[in-house]
CSV table of C-alpha atoms (C1' of nucleotides) in Angstrom, one decimal:
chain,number,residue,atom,x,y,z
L,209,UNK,CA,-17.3,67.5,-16.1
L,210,UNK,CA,-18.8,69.9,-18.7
L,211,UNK,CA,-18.0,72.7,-15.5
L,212,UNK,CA,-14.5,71.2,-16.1
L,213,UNK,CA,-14.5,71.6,-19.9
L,214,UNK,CA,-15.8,75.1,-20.2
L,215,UNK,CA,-13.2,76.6,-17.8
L,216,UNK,CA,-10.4,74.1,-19.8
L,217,UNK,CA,-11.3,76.5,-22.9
L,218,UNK,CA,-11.3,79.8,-21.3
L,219,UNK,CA,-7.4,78.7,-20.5
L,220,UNK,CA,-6.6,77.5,-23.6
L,221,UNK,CA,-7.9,80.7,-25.1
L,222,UNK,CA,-5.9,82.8,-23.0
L,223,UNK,CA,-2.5,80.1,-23.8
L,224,UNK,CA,-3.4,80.8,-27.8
L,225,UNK,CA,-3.2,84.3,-26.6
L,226,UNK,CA,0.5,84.2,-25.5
L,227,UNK,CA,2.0,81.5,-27.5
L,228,UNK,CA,0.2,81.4,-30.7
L,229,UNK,CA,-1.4,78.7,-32.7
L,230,UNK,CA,1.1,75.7,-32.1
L,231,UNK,CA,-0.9,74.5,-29.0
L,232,UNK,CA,-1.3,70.6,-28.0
L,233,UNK,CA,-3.9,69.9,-26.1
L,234,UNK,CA,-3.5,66.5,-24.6
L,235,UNK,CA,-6.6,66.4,-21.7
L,236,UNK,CA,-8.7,69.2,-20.0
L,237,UNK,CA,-5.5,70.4,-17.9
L,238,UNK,CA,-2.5,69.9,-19.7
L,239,UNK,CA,-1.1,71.2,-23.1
L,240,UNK,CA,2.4,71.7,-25.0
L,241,UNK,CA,2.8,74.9,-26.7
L,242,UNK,CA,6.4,75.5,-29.0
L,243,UNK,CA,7.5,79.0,-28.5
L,244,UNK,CA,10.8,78.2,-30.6
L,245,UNK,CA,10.1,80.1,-33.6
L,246,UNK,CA,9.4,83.5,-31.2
L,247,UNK,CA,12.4,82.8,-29.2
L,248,UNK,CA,15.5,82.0,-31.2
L,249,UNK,CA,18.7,82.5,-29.6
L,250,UNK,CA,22.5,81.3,-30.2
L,251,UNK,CA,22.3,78.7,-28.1
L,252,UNK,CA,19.4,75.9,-26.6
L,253,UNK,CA,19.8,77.2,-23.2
L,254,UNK,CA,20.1,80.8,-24.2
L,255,UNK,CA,16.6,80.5,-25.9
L,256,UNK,CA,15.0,78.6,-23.4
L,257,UNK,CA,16.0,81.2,-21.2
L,258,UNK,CA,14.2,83.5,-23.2
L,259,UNK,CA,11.1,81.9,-22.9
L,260,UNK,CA,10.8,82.2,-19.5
L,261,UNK,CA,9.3,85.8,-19.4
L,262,UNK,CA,6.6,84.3,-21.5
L,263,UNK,CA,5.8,81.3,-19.2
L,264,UNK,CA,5.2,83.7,-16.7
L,265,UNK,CA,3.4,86.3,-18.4
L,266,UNK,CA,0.9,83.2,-19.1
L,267,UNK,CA,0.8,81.9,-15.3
L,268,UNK,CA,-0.3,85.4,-14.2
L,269,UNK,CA,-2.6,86.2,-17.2
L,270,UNK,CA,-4.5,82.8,-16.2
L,271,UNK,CA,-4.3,83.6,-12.0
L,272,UNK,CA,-5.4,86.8,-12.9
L,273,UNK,CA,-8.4,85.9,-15.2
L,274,UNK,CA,-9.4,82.8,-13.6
L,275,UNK,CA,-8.3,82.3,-9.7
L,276,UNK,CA,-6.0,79.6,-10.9
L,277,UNK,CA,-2.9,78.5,-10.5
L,278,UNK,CA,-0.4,76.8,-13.1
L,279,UNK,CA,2.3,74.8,-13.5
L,280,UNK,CA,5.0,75.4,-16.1
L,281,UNK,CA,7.9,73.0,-17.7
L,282,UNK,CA,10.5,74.8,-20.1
L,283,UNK,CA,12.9,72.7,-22.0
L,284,UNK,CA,13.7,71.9,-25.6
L,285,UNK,CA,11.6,69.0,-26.0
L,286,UNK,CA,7.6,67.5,-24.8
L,287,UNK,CA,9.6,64.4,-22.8
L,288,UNK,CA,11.8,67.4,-20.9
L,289,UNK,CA,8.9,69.8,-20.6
L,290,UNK,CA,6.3,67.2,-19.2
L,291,UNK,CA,9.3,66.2,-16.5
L,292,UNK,CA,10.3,69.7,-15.5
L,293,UNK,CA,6.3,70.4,-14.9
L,294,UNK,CA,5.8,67.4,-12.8
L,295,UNK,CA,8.9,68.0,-10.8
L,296,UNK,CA,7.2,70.9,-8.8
L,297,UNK,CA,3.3,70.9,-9.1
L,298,UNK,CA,1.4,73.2,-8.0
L,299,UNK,CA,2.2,76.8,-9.4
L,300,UNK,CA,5.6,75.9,-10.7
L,301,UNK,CA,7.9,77.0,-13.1
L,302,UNK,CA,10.7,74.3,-13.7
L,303,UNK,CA,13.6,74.9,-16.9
L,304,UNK,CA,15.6,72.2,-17.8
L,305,UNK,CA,18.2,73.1,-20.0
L,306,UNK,CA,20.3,71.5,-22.0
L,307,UNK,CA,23.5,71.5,-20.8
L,308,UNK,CA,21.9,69.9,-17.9
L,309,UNK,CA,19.0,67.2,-18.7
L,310,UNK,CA,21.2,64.3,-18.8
L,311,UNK,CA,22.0,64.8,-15.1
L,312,UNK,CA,18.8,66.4,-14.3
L,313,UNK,CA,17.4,62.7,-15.4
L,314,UNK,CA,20.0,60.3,-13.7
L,315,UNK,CA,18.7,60.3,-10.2
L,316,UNK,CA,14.6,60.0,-11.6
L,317,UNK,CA,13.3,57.1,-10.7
L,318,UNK,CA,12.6,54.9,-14.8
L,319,UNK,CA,8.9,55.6,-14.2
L,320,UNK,CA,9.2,58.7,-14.3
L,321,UNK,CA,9.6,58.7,-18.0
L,322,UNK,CA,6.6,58.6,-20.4
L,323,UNK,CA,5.5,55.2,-21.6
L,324,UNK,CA,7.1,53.4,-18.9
L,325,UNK,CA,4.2,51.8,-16.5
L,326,UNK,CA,4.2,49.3,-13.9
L,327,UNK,CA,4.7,46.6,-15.9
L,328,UNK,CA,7.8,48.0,-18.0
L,329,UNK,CA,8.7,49.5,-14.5
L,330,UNK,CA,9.1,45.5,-13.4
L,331,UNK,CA,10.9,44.8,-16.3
L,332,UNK,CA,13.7,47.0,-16.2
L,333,UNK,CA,13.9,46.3,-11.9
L,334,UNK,CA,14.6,42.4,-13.5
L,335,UNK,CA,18.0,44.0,-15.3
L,336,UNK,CA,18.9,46.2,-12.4
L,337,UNK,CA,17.8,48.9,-14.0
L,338,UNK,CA,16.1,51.3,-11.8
L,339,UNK,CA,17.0,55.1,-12.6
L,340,UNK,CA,17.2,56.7,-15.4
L,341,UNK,CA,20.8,57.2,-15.1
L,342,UNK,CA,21.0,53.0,-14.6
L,343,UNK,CA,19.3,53.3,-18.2
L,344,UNK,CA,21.4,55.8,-19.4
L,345,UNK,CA,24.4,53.3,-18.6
L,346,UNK,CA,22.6,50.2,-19.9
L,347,UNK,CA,24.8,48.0,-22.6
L,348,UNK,CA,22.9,45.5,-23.2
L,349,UNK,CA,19.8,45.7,-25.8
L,350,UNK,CA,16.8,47.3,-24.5
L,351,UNK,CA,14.7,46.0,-27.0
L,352,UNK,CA,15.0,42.2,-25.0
L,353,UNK,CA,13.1,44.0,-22.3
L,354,UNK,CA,10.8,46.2,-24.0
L,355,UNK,CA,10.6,45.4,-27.8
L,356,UNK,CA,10.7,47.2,-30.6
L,357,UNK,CA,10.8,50.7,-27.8
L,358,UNK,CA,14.2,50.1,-27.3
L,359,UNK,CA,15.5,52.8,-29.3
L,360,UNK,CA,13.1,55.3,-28.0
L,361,UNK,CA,13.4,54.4,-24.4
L,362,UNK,CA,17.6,55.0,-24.8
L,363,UNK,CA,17.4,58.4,-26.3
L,364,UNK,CA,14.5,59.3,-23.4
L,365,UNK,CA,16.7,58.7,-20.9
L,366,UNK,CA,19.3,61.0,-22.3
L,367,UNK,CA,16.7,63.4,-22.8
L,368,UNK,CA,16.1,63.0,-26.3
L,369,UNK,CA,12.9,63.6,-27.6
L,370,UNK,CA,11.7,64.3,-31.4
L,371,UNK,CA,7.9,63.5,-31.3
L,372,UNK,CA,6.2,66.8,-33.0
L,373,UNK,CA,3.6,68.5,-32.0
L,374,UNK,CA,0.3,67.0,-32.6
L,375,UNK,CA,-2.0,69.8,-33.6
L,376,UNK,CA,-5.0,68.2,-35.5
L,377,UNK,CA,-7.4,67.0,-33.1
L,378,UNK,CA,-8.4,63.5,-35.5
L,379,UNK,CA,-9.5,61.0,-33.4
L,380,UNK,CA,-8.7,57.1,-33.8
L,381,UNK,CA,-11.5,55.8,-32.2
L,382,UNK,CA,-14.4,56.8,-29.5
L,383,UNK,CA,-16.1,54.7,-27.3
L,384,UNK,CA,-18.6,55.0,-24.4
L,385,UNK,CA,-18.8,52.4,-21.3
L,386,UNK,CA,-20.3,51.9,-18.2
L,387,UNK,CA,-19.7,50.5,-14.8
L,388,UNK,CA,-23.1,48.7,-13.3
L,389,UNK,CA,-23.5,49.7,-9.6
L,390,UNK,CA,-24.2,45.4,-9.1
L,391,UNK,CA,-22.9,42.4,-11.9
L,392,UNK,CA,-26.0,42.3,-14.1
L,393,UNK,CA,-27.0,39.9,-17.0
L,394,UNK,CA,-30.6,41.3,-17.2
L,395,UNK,CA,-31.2,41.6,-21.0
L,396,UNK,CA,-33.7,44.7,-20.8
L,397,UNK,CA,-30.9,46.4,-18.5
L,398,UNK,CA,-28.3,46.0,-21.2
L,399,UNK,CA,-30.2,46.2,-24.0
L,400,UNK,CA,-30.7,49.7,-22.6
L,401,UNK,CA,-27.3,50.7,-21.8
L,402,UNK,CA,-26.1,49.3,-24.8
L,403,UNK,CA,-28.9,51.8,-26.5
L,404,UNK,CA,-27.6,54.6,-24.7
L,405,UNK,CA,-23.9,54.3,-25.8
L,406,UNK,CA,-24.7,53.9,-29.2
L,407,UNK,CA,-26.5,57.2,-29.2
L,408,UNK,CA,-23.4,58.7,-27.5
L,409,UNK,CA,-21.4,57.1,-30.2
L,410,UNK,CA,-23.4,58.3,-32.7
L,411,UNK,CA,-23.4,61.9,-31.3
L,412,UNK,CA,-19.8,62.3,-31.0
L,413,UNK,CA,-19.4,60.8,-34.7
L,414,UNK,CA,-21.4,63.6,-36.1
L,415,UNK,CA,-20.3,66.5,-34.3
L,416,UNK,CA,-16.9,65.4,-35.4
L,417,UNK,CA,-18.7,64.4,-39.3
L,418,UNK,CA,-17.3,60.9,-38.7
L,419,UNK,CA,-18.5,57.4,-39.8
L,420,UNK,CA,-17.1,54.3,-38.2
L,421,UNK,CA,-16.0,50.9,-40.5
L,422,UNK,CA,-15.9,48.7,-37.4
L,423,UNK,CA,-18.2,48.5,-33.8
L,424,UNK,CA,-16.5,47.0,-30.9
L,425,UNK,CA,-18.1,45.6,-27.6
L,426,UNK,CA,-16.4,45.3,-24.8
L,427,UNK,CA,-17.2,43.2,-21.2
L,428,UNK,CA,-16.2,42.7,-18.3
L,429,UNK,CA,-17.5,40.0,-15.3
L,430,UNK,CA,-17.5,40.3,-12.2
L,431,UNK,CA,-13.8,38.5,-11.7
L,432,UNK,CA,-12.4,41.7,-13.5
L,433,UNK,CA,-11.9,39.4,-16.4
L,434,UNK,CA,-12.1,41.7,-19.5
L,435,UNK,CA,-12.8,41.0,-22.9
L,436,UNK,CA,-13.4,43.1,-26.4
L,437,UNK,CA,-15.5,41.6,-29.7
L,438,UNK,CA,-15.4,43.7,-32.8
L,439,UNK,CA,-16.5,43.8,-36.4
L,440,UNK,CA,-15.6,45.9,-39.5
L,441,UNK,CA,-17.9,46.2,-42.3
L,442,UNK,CA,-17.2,48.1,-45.5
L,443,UNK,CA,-20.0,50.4,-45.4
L,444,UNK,CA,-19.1,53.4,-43.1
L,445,UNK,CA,-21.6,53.3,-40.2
L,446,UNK,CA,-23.0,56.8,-38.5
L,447,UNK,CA,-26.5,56.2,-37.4
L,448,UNK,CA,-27.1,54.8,-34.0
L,449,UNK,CA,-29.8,52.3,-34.9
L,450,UNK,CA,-26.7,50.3,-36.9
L,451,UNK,CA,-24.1,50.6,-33.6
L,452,UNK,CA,-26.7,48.7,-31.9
L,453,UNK,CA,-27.7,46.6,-33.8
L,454,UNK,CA,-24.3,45.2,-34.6
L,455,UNK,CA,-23.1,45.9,-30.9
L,456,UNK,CA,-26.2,43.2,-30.5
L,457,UNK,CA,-24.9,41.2,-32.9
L,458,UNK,CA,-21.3,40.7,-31.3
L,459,UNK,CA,-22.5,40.4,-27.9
L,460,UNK,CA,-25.0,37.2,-29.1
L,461,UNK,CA,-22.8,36.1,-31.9
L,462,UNK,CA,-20.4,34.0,-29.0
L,463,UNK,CA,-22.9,34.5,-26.2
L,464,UNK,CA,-21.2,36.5,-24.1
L,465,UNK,CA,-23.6,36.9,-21.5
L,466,UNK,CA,-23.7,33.8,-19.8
L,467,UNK,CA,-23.0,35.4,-16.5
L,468,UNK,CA,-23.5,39.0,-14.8
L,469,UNK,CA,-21.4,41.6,-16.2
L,470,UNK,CA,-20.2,44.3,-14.7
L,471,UNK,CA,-19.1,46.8,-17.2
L,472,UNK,CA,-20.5,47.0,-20.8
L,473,UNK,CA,-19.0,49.3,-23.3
L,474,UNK,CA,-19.1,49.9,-27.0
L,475,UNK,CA,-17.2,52.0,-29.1
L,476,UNK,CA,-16.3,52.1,-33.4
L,477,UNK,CA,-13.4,52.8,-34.8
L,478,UNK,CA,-11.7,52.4,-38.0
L,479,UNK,CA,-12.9,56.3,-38.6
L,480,UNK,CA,-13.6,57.8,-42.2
L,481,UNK,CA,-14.6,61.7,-43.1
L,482,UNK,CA,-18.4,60.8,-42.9
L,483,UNK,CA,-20.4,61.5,-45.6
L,484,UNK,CA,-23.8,63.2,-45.5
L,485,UNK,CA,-26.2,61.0,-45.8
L,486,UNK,CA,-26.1,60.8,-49.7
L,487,UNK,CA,-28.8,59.5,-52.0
L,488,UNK,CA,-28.3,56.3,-53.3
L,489,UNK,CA,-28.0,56.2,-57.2
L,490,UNK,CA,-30.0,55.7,-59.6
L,491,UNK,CA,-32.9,57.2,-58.2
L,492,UNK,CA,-36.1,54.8,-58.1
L,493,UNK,CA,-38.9,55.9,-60.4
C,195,DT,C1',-6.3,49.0,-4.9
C,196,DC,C1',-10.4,44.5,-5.5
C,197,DT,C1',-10.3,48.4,-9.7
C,198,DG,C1',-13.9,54.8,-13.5
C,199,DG,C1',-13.9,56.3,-18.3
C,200,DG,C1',-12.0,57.5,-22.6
C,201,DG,C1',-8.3,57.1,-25.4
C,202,DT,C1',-3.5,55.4,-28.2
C,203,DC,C1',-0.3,52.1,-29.7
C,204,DC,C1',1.9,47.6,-30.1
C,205,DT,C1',2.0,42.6,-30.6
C,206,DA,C1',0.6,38.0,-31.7
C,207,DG,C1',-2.2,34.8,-34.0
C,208,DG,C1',-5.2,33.3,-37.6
C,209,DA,C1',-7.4,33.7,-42.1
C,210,DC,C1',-6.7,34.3,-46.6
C,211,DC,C1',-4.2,34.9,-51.0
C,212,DC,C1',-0.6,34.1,-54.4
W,14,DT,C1',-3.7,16.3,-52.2
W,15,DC,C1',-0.2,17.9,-49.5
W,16,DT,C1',3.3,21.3,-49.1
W,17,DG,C1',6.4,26.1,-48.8
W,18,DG,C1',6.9,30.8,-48.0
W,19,DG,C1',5.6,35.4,-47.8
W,20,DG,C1',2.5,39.3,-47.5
W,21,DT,C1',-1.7,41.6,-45.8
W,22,DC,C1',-5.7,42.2,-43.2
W,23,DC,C1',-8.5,41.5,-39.1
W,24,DT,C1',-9.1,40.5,-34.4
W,25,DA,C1',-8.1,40.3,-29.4
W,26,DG,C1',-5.5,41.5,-25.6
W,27,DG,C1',-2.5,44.3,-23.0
W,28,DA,C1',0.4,48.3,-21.6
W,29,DC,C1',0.1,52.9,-21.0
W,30,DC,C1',-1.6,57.8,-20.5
W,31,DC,C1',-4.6,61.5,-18.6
DNA sequence: TCTGGGGTCCTAGGACCC
DNA sequence: TCTGGGGTCCTAGGACCC
């Protein structure tokens, strides 16, 4: 994985290189950069045709550097850009423009858009709705099949996208779990795991100067069912030592383990700038 | 498909307060 | 002592994404 993350970098570096600093990364393989401001032109189309030269100066700069191939989605908006990308994977170069994302969408199958899963997927299939274009011609209310989305989910299917850029990399929350090869309720073996992830925790909290207000547990048996404890106390938590403990604490507090589990995580959340480790005041004489 | 790991966001219910 | 109604916060679960 850290192979994975080193090479990530060296792409992203040569992405800044090209299109500046307004770079999202959203995994290890995948970003959204906005070229708007360098490529202004009359019209939409006109200046996403304009950005084409750049998309490929940036799939050859990274072939030529790095042996790898990359795939490329120009359009107005993340929604559109994500969609052209996936359309032809490996070593593409999609456009939509557009004059021409409404139709480009019609024939997509609904899942195709982001934020709709399996289960909004089922949903939708229970109206009749299975394109986008079946969505785009919907006139009832959305929001009976998928909440307070509603809104969203219409202007996605015509293409319509406003979410910005997110450039700050602030996290919400981090966690660390783990899978155990067999169900085990052995207190020693999850004591220890539980040890483990709390110095992960605690790791990743202070290489990003983070303290957490509230731990959370989280199980799983060995029927898959899943289940997630947590606690929020008003004193900012960094150290390890207190992640455990209270990690502990949930997991005895309702006796949780009253049967083999077979995945044990804990992660905090509820993230503050953390302070270094200040002095309490007055000072003791 | 008998299911890995690390995230985000939304919803619903309950506790608590006024 | 029981009762309203509304707001906020916390917790738990689930859908979804990469």
């Amino acid at each position: 994985m850290e192979a994975y993350r080193a090479e990530s970098r060296e792409i992203m570096t040569i992405v800044e290189e090209f299109a500046g600093e307004l770079i999202q990364q959203v995994s290890v393989d995948e970003a959204y950069m906005d070229v708007s401001a360098q490529h202004q032109a009359a019209s939409a189309d006109e200046s996403l045709e304009r950005a084409l030269p750049l998309a490929r100066e940036i799939k050859h700069a990274i072939r030529e550097r790095r042996g790898l191939t990359a795939t490329i989605g120009v359009a107005t908006n993340k929604l559109l850009a994500k969609l052209a990308s996936d359309f032809k994977k490996p070593d593409g170069l999609t456009l939509v423009s557009e004059s021409e994302k409404v139709a480009f969408l019609r024939p997509l199958a609904v899942r195709w858009l982001h934020g709709v899963g399996k289960v909004t997927e089922e949903n939708l299939r229970g109206a009749g709705i299975e394109t986008v274009g079946d969505l785009q011609d919907y006139a009832g209310d959305l929001r009976a099949l998928v909440g307070s989305w509603g809104a969203e989910l219409k202007r996605f299917a015509f293409g319509d996208d406003d979410r910005a850029l997110d450039l700050g990399d602030e996290v919400k929350s981090i966690s660390s779990e783990n899978t155990f090869l067999r169900d085990t309720d052995d207190r020693p073996t999850l004591r220890a795991c539980l040890k483990e992830q709390a110095e992960d925790v605690a790791k990743s909290l202070a290489k990003r100067r983070l303290a957490a207000h509230t731990v959370q547990v989280k199980l799983r048996y060995g029927d898959f069912t899943t289940l997630t404890r947590q606690i929020s106390v008003e004193e900012p938590l960094t150290e390890a030592k207190e992640i455990y403990r209270l990690g502990c604490w949930l997991l005895a507090k309702e006796k949780l383990v009253n049967r083999p589990l077979r995945l044990l995580g804990l992660g905090v959340s509820g993230l503050v700038e953390g302070h270094i480790n200040q002095l309490t005041l007055p000072f003791p004489r």
